[in-house]
Coordinates of N, CA and C in Angstrom, one line a residue:
X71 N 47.5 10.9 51.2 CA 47.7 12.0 52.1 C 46.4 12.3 52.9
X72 N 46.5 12.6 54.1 CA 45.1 12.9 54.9 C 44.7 13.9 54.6
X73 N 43.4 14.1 54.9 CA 42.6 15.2 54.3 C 42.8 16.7 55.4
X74 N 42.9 17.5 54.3 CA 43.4 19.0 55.4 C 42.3 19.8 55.5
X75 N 42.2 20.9 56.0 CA 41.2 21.6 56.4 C 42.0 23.1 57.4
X76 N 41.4 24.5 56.6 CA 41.8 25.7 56.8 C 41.8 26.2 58.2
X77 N 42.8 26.6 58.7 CA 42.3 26.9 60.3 C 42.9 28.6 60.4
X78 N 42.0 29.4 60.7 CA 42.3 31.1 60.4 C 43.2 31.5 61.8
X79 N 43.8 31.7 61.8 CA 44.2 32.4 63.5 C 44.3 34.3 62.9
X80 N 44.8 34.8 63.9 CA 44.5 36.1 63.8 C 45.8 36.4 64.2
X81 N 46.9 37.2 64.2 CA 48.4 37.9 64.4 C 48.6 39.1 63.8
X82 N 49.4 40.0 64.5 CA 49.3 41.4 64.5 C 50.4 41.2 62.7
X83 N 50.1 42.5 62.0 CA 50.4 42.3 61.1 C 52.0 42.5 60.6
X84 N 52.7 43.3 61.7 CA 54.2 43.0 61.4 C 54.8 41.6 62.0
X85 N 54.4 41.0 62.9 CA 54.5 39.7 63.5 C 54.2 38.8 62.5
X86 N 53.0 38.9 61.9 CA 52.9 37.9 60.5 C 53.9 38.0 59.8
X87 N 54.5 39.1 59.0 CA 55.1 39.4 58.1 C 57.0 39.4 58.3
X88 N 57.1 39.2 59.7 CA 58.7 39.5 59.8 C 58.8 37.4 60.1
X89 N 57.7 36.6 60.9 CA 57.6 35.1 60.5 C 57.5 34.6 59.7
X90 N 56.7 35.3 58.4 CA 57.4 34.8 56.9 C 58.7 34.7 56.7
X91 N 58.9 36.1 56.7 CA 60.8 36.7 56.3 C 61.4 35.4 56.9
X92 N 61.8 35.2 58.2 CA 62.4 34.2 58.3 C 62.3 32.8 58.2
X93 N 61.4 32.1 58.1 CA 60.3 30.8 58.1 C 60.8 30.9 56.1
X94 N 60.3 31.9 55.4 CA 61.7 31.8 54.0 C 62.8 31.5 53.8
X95 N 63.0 32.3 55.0 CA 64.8 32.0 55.1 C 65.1 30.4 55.1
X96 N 64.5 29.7 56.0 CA 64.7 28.4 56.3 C 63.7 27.5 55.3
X97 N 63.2 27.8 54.2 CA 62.8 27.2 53.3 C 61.5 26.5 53.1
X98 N 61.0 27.4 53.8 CA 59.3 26.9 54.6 C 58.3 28.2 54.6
X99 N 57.0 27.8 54.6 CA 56.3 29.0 54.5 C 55.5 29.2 55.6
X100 N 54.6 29.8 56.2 CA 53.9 29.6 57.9 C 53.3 28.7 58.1
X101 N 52.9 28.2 57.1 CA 51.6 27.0 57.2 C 52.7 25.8 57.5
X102 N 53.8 25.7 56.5 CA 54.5 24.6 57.2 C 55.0 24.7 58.7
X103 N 55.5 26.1 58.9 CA 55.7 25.9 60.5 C 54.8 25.8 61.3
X104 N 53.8 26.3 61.1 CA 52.8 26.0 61.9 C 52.4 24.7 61.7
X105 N 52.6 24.0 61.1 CA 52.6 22.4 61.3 C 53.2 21.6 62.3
X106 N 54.7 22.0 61.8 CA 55.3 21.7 62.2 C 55.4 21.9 64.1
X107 N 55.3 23.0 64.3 CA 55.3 23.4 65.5 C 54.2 22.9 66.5
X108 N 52.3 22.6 65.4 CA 51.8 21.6 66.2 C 52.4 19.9 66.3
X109 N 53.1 19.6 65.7 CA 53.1 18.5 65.1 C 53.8 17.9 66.6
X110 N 55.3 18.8 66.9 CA 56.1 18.7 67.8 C 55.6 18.7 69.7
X111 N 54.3 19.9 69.4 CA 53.3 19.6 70.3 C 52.8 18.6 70.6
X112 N 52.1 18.1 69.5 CA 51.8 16.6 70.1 C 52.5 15.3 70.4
X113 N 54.0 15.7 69.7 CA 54.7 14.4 70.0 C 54.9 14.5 71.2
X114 N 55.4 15.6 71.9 CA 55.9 16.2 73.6 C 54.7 16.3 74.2
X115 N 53.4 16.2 73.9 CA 52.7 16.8 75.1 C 52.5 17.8 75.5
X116 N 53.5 18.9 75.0 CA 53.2 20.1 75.7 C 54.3 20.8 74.4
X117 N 53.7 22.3 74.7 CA 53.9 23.1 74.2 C 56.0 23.0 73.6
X118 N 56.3 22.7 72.9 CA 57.7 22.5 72.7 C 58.9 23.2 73.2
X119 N 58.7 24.3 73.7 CA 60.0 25.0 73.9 C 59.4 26.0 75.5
X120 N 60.3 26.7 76.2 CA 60.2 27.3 77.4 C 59.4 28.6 77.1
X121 N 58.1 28.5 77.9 CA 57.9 30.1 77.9 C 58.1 30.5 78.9
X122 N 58.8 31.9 79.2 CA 58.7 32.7 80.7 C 58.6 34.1 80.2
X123 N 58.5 34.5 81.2 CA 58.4 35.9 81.9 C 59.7 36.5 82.1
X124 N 60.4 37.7 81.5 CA 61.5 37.8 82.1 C 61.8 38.6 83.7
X125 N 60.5 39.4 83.8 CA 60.4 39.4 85.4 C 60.7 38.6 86.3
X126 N 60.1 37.7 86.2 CA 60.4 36.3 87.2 C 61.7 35.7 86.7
X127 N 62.5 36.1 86.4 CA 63.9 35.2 85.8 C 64.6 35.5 87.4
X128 N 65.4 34.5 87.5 CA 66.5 34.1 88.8 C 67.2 35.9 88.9
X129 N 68.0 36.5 88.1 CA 68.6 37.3 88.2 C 67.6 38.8 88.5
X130 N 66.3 38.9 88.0 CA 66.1 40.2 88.3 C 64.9 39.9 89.5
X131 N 64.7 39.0 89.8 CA 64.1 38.8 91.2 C 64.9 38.8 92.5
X132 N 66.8 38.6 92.4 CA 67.2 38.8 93.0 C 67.6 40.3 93.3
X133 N 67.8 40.6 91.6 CA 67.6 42.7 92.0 C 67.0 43.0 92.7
X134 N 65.6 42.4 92.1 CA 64.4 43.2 93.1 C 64.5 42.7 94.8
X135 N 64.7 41.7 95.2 CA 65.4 41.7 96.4 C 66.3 42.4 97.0
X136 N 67.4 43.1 96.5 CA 68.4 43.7 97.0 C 67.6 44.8 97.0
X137 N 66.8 45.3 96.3 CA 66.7 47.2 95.9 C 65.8 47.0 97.1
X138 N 64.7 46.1 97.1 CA 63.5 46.1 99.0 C 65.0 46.5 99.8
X139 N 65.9 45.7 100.0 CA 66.5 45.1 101.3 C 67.1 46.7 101.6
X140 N 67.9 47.2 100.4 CA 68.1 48.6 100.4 C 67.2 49.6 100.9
X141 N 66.1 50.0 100.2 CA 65.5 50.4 100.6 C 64.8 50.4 102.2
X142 N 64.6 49.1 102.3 CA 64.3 49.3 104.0 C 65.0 49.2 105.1
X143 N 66.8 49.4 104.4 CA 67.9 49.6 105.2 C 67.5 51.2 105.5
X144 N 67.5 52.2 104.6 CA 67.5 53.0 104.1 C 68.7 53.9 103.2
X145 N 69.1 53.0 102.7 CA 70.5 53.4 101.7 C 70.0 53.8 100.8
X146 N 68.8 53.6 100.6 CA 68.2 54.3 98.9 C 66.7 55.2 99.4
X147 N 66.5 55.6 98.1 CA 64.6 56.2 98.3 C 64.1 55.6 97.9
X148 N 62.8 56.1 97.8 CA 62.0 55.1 96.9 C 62.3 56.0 95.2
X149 N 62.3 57.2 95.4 CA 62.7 57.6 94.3 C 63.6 57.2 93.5
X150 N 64.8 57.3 94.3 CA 65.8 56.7 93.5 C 66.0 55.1 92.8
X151 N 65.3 54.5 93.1 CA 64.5 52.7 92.9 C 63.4 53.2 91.7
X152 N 63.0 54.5 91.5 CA 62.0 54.4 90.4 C 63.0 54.9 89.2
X153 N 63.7 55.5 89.3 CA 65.1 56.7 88.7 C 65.9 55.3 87.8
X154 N 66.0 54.7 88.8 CA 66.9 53.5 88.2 C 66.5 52.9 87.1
X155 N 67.7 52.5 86.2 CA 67.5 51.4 85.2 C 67.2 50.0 85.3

């Protein structure tokens, strides 16, 4: 077996604790996922799965388009664009 070596990271403490809970569920404890999850890193080169922003997502950047296009129609306020959900 290759030789291991402790590596500390820092995570807020319900975040640690609810990635146990599940990472148990699936029969594994953090250290294996975090293995695992570098492991997959290196085989891909990059980070394994999508990260985004849900800001920038297709659909609420087109909101945010329509609510401008509104607003400088003048169909809305600005108030009512802060009011909104």
């Amino acid at each position: 077996m290759a030789e291991t070596i402790n590596v500390t990271i820092r995570l807020e403490k319900d975040v640690k604790e609810q990635a146990e809970r599940m990472f148990n569920d699936f029969g594994m404890n953090l250290s294996t996922a975090l293995n695992i999850f570098i492991r997959q890193a290196l085989r891909q080169g990059k980070i394994p799965f999508e990260i985004s922003d849900p800001f920038y997502s297709e659909k609420n950047q087109e909101r945010l388009a329509r609510s401008i296009a509104d607003a400088e129609a003048g169909k809305v306020t600005i108030h009512e664009l802060i009011e909104e959900d």
